[in-house]
Coordinates of C-alpha atoms in Angstrom, one line a residue:
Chain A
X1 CA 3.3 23.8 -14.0
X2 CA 0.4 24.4 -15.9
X3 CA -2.8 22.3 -17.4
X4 CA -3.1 21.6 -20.5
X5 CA -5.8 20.1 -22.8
X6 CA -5.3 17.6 -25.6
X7 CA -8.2 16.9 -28.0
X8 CA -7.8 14.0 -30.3
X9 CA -9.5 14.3 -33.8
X10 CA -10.0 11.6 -36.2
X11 CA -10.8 11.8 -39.4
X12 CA -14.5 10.7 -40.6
X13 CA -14.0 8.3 -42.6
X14 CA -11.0 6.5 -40.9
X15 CA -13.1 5.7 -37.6
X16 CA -10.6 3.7 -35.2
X17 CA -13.8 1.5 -34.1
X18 CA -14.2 0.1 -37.3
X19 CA -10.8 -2.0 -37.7
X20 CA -9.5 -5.6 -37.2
X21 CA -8.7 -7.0 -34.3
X22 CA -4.9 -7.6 -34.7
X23 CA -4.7 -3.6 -35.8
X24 CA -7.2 -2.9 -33.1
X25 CA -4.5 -4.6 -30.3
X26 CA -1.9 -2.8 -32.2
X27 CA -3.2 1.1 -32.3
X28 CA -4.0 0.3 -28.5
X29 CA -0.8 -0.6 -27.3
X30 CA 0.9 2.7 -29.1
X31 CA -1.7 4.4 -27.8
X32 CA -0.9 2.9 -23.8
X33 CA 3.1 2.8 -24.4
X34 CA 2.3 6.9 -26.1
X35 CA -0.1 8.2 -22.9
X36 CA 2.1 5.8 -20.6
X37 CA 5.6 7.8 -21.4
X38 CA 3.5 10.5 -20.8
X39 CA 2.8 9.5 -17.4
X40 CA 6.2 8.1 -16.5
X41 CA 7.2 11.5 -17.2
X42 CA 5.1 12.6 -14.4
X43 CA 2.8 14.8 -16.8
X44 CA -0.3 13.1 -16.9
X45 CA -3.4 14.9 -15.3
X46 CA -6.2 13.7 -16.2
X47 CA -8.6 12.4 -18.4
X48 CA -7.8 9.2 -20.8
X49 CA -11.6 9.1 -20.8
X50 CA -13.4 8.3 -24.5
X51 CA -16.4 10.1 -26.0
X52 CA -19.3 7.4 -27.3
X53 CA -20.0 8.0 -30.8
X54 CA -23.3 9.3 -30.4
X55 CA -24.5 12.9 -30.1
X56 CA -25.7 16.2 -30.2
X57 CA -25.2 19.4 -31.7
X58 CA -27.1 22.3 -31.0
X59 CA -26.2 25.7 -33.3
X60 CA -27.9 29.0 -33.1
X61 CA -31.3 29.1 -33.8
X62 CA -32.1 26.1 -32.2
X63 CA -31.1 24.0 -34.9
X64 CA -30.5 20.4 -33.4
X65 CA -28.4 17.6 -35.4
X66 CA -27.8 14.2 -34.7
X67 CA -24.2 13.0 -33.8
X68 CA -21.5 14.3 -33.1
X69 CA -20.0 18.1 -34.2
X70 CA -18.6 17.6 -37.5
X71 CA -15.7 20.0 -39.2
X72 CA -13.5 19.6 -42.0
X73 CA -14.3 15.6 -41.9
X74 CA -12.8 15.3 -38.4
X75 CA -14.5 14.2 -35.5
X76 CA -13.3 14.4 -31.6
X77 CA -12.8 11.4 -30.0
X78 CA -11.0 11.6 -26.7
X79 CA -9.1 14.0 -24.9
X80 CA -6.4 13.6 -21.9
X81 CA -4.9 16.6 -19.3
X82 CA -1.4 17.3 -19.0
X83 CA 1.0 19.4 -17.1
X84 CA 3.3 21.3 -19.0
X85 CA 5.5 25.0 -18.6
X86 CA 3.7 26.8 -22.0
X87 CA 2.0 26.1 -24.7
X88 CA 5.2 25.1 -26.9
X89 CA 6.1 22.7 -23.3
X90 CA 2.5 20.7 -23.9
X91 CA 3.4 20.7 -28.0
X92 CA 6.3 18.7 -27.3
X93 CA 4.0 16.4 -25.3
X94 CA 1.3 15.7 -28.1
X95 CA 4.3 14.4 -30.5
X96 CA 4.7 10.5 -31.0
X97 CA 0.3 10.5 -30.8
X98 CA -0.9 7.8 -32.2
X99 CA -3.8 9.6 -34.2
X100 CA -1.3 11.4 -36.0
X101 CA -0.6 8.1 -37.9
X102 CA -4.1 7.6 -38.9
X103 CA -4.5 11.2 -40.3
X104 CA -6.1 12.7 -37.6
X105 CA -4.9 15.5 -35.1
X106 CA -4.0 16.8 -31.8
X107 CA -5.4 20.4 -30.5
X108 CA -3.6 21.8 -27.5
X109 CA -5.2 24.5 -25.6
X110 CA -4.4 25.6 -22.4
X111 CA -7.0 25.2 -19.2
X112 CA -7.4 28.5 -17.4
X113 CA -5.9 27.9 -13.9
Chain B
X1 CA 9.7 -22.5 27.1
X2 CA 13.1 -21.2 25.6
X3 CA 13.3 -17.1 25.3
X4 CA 12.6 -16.8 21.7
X5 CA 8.7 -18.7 22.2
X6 CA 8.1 -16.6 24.9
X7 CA 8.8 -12.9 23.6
X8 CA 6.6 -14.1 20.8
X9 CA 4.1 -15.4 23.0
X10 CA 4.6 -11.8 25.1
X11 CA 4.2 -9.8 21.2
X12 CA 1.1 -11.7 20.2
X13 CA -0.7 -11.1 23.3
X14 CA 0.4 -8.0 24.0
X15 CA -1.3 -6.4 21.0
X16 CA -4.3 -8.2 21.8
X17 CA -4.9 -7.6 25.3
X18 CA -4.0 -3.8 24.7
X19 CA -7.0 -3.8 22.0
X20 CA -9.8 -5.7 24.8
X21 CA -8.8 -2.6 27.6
X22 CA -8.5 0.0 25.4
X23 CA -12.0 -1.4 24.4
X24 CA -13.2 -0.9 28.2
X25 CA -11.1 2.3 29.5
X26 CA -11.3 4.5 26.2
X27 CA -8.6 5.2 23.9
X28 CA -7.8 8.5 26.2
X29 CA -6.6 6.3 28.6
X30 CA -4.0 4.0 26.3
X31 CA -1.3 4.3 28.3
X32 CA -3.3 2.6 31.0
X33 CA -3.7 -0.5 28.8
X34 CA 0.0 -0.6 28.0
X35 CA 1.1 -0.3 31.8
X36 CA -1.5 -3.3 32.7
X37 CA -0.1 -5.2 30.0
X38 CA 3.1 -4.9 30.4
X39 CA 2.7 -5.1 34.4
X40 CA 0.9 -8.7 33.6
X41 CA 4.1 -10.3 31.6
X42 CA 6.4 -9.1 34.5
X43 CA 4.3 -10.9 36.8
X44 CA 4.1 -14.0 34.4
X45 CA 7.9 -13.6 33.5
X46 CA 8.6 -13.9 37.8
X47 CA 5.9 -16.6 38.5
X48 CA 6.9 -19.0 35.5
X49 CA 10.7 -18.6 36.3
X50 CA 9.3 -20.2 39.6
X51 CA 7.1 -22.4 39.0
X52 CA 7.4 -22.9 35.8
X53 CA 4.8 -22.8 32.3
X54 CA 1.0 -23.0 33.4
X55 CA -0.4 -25.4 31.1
X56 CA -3.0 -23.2 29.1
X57 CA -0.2 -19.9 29.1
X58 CA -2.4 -17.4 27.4
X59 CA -5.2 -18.4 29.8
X60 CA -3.6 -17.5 32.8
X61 CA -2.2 -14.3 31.3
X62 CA -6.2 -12.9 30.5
X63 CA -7.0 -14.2 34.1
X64 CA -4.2 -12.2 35.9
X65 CA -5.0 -9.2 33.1
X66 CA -8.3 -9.4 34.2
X67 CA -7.0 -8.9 38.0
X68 CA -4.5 -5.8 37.5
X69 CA -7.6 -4.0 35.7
X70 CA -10.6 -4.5 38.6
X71 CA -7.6 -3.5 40.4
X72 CA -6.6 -0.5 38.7
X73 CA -10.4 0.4 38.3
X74 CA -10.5 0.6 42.0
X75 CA -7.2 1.7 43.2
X76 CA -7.4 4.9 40.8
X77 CA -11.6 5.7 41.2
X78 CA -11.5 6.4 37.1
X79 CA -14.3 4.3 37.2
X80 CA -16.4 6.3 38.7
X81 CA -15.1 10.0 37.7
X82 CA -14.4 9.3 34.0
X83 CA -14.7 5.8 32.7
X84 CA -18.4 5.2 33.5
X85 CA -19.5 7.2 30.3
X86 CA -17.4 5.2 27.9
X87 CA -18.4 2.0 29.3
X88 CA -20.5 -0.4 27.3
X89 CA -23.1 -2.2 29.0
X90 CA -21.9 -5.5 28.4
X91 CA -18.9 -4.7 30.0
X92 CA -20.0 -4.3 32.8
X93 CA -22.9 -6.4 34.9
X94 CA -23.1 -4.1 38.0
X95 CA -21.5 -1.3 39.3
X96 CA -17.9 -1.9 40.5
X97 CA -17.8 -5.1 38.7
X98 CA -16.1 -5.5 35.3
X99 CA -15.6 -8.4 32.9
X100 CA -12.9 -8.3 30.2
X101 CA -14.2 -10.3 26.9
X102 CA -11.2 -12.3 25.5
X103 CA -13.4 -14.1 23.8
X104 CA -11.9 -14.7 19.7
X105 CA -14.5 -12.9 18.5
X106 CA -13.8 -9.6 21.0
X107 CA -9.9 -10.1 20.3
X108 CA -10.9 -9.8 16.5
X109 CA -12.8 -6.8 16.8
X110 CA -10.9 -5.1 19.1
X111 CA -7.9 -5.2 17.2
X112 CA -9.8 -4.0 14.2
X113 CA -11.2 -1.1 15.5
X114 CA -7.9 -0.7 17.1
X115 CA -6.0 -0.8 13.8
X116 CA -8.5 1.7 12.3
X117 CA -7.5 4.1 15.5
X118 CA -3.9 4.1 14.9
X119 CA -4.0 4.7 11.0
X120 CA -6.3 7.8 11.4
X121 CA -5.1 10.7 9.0
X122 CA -5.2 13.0 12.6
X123 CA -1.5 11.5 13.2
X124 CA 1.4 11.8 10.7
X125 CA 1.9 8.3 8.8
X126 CA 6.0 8.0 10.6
X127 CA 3.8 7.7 13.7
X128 CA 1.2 5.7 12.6
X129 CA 3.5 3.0 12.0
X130 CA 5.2 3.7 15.4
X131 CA 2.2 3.6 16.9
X132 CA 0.9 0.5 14.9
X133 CA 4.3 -1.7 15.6
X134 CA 3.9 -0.9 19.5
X135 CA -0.1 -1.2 20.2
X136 CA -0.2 -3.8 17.5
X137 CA 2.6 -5.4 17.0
X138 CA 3.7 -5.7 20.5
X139 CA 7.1 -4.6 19.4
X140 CA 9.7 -3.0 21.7
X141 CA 10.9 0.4 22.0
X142 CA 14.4 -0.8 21.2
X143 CA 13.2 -2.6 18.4
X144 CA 11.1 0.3 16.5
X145 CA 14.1 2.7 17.3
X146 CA 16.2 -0.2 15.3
X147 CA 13.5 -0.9 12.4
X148 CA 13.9 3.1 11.8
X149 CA 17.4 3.5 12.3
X150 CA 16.4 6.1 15.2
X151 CA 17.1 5.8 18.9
X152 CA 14.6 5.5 21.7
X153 CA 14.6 9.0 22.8
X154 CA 13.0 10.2 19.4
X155 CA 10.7 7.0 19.1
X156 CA 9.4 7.7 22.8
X157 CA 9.1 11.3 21.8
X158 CA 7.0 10.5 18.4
X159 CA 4.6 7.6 20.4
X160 CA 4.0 10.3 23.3
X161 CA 3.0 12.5 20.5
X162 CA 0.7 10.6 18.3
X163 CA -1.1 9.2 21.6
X164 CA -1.8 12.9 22.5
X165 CA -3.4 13.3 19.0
X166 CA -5.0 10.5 19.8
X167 CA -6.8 12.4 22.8
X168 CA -6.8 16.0 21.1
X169 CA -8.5 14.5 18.5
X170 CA -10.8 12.6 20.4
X171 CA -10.4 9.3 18.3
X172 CA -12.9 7.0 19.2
X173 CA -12.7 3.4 19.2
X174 CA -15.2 1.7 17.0
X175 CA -15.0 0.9 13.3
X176 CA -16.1 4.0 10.8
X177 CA -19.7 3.8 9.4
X178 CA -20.3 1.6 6.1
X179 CA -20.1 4.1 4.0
X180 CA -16.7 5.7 5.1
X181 CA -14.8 2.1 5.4
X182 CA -13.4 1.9 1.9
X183 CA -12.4 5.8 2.2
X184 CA -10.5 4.9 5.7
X185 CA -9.7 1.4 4.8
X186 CA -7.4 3.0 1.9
X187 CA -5.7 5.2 4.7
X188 CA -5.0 1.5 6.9
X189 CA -4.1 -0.3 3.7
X190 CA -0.8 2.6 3.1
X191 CA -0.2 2.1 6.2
X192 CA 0.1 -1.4 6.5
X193 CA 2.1 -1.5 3.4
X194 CA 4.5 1.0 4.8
X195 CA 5.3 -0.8 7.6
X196 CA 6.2 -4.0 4.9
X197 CA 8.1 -1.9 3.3
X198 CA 9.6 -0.7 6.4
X199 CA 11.0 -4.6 6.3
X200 CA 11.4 -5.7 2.8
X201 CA 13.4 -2.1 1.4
X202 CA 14.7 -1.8 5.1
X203 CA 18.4 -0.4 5.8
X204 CA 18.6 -2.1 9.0
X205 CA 20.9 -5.0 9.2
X206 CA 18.8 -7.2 11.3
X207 CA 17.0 -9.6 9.1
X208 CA 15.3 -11.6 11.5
X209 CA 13.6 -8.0 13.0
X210 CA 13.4 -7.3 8.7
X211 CA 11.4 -10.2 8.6
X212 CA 9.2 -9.9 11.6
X213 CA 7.8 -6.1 10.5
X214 CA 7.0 -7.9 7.1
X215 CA 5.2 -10.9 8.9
X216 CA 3.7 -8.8 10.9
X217 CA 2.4 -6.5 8.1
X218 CA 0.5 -9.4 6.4
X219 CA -0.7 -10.3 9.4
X220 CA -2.5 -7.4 10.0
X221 CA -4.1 -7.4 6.5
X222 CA -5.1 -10.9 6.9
X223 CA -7.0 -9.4 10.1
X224 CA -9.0 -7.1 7.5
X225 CA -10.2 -10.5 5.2
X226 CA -11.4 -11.5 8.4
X227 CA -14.1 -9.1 8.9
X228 CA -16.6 -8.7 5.6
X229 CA -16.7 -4.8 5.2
X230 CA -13.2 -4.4 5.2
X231 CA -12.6 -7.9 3.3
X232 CA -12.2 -6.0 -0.4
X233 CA -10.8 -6.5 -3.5
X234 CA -8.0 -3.7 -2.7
X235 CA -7.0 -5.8 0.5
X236 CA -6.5 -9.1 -0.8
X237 CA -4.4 -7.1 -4.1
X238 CA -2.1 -5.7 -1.0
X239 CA -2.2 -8.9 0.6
X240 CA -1.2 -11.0 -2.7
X241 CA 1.4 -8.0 -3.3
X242 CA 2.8 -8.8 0.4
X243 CA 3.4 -12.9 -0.3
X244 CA 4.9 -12.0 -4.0
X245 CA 7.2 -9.7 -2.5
X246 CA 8.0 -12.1 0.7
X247 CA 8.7 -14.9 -1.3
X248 CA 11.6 -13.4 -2.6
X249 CA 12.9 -12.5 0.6
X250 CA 15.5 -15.0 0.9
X251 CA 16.7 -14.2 -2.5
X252 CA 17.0 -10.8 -2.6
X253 CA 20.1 -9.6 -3.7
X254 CA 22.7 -6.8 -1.5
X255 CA 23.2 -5.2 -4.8
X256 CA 21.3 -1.8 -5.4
X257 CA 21.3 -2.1 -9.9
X258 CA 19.9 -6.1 -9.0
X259 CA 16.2 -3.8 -8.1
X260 CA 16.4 -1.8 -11.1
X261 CA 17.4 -4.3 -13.2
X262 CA 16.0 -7.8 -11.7
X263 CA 19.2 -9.4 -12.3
X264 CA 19.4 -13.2 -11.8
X265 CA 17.7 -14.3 -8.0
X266 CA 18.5 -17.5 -6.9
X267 CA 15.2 -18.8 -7.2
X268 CA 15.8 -21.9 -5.2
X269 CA 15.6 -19.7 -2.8
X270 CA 11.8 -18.3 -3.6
X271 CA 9.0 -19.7 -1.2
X272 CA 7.0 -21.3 -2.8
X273 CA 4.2 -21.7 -0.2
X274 CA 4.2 -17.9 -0.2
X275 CA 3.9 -17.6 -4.3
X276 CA 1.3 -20.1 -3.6
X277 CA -0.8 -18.4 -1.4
X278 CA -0.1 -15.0 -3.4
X279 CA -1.7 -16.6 -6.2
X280 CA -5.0 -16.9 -4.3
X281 CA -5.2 -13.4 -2.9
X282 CA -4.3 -12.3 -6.2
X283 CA -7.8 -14.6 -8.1
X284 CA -9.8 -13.4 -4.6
X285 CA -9.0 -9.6 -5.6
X286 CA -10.0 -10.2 -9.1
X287 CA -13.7 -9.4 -8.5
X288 CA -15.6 -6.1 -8.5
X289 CA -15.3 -3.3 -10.2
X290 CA -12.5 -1.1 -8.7
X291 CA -9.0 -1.2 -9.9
X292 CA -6.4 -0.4 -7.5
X293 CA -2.7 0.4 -7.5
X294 CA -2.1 -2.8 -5.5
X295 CA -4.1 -4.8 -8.1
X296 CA -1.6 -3.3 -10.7
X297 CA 1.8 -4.0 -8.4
X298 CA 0.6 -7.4 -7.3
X299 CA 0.2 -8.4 -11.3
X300 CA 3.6 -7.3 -11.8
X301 CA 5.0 -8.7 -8.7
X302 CA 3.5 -12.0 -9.7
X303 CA 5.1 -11.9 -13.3
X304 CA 8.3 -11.6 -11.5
X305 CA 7.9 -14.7 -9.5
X306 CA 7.9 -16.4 -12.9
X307 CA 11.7 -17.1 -14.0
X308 CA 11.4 -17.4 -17.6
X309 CA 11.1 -14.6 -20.0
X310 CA 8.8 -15.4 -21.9
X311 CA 7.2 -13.2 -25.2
X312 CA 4.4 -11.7 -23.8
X313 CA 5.8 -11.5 -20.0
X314 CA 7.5 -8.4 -20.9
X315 CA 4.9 -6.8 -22.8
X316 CA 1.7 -7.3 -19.6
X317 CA 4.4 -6.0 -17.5
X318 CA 4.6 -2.7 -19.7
X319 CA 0.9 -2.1 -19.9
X320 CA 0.7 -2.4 -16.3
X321 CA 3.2 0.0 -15.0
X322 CA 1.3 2.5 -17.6
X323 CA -1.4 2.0 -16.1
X324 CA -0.1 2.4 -13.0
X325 CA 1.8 5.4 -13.7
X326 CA -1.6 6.8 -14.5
X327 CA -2.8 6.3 -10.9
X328 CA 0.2 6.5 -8.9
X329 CA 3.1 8.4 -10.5
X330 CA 6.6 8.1 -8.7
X331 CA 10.4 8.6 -10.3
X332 CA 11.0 4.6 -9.4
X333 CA 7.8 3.3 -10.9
X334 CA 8.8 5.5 -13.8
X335 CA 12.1 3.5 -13.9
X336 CA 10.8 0.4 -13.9
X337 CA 8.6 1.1 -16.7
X338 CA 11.4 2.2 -18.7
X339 CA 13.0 -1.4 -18.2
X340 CA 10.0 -2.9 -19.0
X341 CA 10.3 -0.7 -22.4
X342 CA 13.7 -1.8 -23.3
X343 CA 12.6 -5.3 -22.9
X344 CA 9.3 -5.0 -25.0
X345 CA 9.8 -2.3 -27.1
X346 CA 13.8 -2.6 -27.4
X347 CA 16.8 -0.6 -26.6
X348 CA 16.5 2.6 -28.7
X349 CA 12.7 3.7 -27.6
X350 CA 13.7 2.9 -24.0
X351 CA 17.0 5.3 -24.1
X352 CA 14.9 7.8 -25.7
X353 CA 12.2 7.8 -23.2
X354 CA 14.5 7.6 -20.3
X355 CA 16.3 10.8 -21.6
X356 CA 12.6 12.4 -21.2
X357 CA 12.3 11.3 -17.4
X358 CA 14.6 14.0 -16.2
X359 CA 15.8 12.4 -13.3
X360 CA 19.6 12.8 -13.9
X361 CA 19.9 13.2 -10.0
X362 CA 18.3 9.8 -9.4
X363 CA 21.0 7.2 -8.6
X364 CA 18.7 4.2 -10.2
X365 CA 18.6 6.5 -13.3
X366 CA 22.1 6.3 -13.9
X367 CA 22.4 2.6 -13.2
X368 CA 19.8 2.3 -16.1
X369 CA 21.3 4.8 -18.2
X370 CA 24.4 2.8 -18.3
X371 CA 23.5 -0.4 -18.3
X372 CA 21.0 0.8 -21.9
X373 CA 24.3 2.8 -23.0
X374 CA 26.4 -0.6 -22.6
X375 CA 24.1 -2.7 -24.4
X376 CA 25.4 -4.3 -27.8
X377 CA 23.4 -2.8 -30.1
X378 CA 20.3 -4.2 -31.6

């Protein structure tokens, strides 16, 4: 099997920080029961770490903003590693994500093994 | 002293005495430990069938220990030709005269550094519980061969072997450095819990010998509370994990679908001394900052120990097994989970998600599948 990346974008404005507690406890425990069937499935390796909402971005030129990179009013927030056959194999995976229902997206990209 | 009290007298001291020689000769020279050991409960078995119990048992057996070793030190010369280098100086005052420590204290450290011998990565892990139920344990050939459904032959065969690793390797005795002890302490941790399960999932039909290999696992990891650097949040998790599991003991059911599917137990017949006493491993493991997979199995063990189902019982169980399918990934932790789903989540998600397990061959699988499949439907 081979690894996989997942990178989890949310949008900008819909920032899963900023929320009640009851929906808070409720996004969290799709997002366990989600990267948990993952793992029962034997496919999980790696990551479930979470990027801080601070940043940098450096372009070209030297140009330095604040925060973090920007595009399309999406913004990355956490990624995990999976093992999967191909690229369509680790597709299958990222369905059922939880960001999905809060209009954000998955990127799959293969690791180079 | 009827038979029973004095084989366990025999097993206790056994593993101890072993541990306070092998301190003095050198691991290389085990077998030499064994043999004086062994030689000092035939003597004690002849001279009590005489004339009868000493009073203080254990006493004499150290004394008359103490007597085959000067004696083996001088009949053999190793003294001289090999043991002197290992020899630390307060073992012996002057040349040709050794004293054997069985002072508490020495026993306790002895059979540490002993335990953290045996369950060296060097030897494969079948033999390190071998070799931990005989230097250890004090258990018999006959009963290891049983534990393992093997014979004595191979068990002889797989002791001789892991002892000679034991010299190839040149495995000291003496407890790894502070910074290596939670690294090596994870290694004597699987090991310990192997040999419990080696008792509790045993095929063996003995349940007395069942029960001893699991007393005798918790025994060991109360050893490791006893001494600070190994006394850590992981070992008290395994420890609590141990009493959940024992308590149950009496209660466990013959039937294979009653572990996948934690049908009715008797609980009349749970200890509840044990439960008690898991409880306090379990709030003495709850400090610092490292999470093992014990911490994770001794939670869910403890919510089974708890009859009633109640809303959120299900729904901690869940969370843990994903969390511990992100540590430690196995196809029967993976089962579990999914029976943990169909009683939070419900029926459907749970068939689902089992489908994706791909474990078709897995005997629990099917039990699951059809017991989801036969469900009324929600």
């Amino acid at each position: 099997m081979k690894e996989f990346t997942l990178l989890f974008r949310f949008p900008v404005n819909n920032d899963p920080t900023n929320m009640p507690p009851e929906d808070m406890k409720a996004i969290a425990k799709k997002w366990q029961d989600w990267a948990g069937g993952i793992a029962a499935q034997g496919r999980m390796s790696g990551g479930g770490l979470r990027l801080a909402m601070e940043g940098k971005v450096l372009k070209p030129g030297g140009v330095i903003t604040d925060g973090p990179f920007v595009e399309i009013r999406e913004c990355l927030g956490s990624f995990i590693v999976v093992k999967a056959d191909n690229l369509d194999d680790a597709t299958t995976l990222a369905h059922g994500c939880p960001i999905l229902d809060q209009g954000g997206s998955v990127e799959i990209r293969p690791i180079f093994g | 002293m009827p038979h029973e009290q004095l084989k366990q007298l025999f097993q206790l001291e056994f593993a101890k005495m072993v541990a306070v020689i092998s301190n003095l000769f050198g691991l290389q020279h085990i077998e030499l430990a064994e043999d004086i050991v062994s030689d000092t409960f035939l003597t004690a078995a002849e001279d009590w069938e005489k004339n009868g119990i000493p009073p203080n048992p254990t006493a004499w057996l150290y004394t008359v220990a103490k007597r085959k070793t000067i004696h083996q030190f001088r009949r053999q010369k190793i003294f001289d030709q090999k043991v002197v280098p290992f020899l630390s100086s307060e073992a012996t005052n002057s040349l040709g005269h050794i004293d054997l420590d069985f002072s508490p204290k020495h026993i306790r450290d002895s059979q540490l550094q002993m335990l953290f011998a045996v369950c060296t990565p060097a030897i494969a892990s079948e033999a390190q519980i071998g070799l931990a139920l005989r230097i250890l344990c004090g258990f018999g050939i006959d009963e290891i061969a049983e534990a393992f459904l093997s014979n004595k032959e191979t068990i002889n065969k797989r002791l001789f072997r892991a002892k000679e690793k034991l010299r190839t390797e040149n495995i000291q005795l003496g407890l790894p450095p502070e910074s290596e002890i939670s690294a090596r302490l994870d290694n004597v941790l699987h090991v310990i819990y192997l040999l419990f399960s080696e008792g509790y999932y045993s095929q063996t039909q003995n349940r007395i010998l069942q029960k001893e290999l699991c007393w005798e696992g918790m025994r060991l990891g109360v050893l490791l509370t006893e001494y600070e650097l190994t006394n850590q949040p992981k070992t008290n998790a395994l420890l609590a994990l141990m009493c959940f599991h024992a308590s149950r003991f009496n209660a466990r059911q013959t039937s294979e679908a009653a572990v996948i599917l934690y049908e009715e137990q008797d609980e009349r017949l749970w200890d509840a001394d044990l439960i008690r006493k898991g409880l306090q491993y379990l709030a003495l493991s709850a400090t610092g900052d490292q999470l093992s997979s014990y911490h994770l199995e001794a939670r869910i063990a403890s919510w089974h120990c708890i009859k009633e189902d109640t809303p959120g019982k299900w729904e901690e169980i869940l969370q843990l097994y994903n969390q511990l399918l992100m540590v430690n990934y196995s196809p029967s932790v993976a089962l579990n989970r999914t029976f943990a789903l169909y009683k939070a989540n419900g029926r459907e998600q749970a068939l689902i998600e089992l489908e994706k397990l791909k474990l078709e061959g897995n005997y629990f699988y099917k039990v699951l599948r059809d017991f989801l499949r036969t469900l009324p439907q929600r």
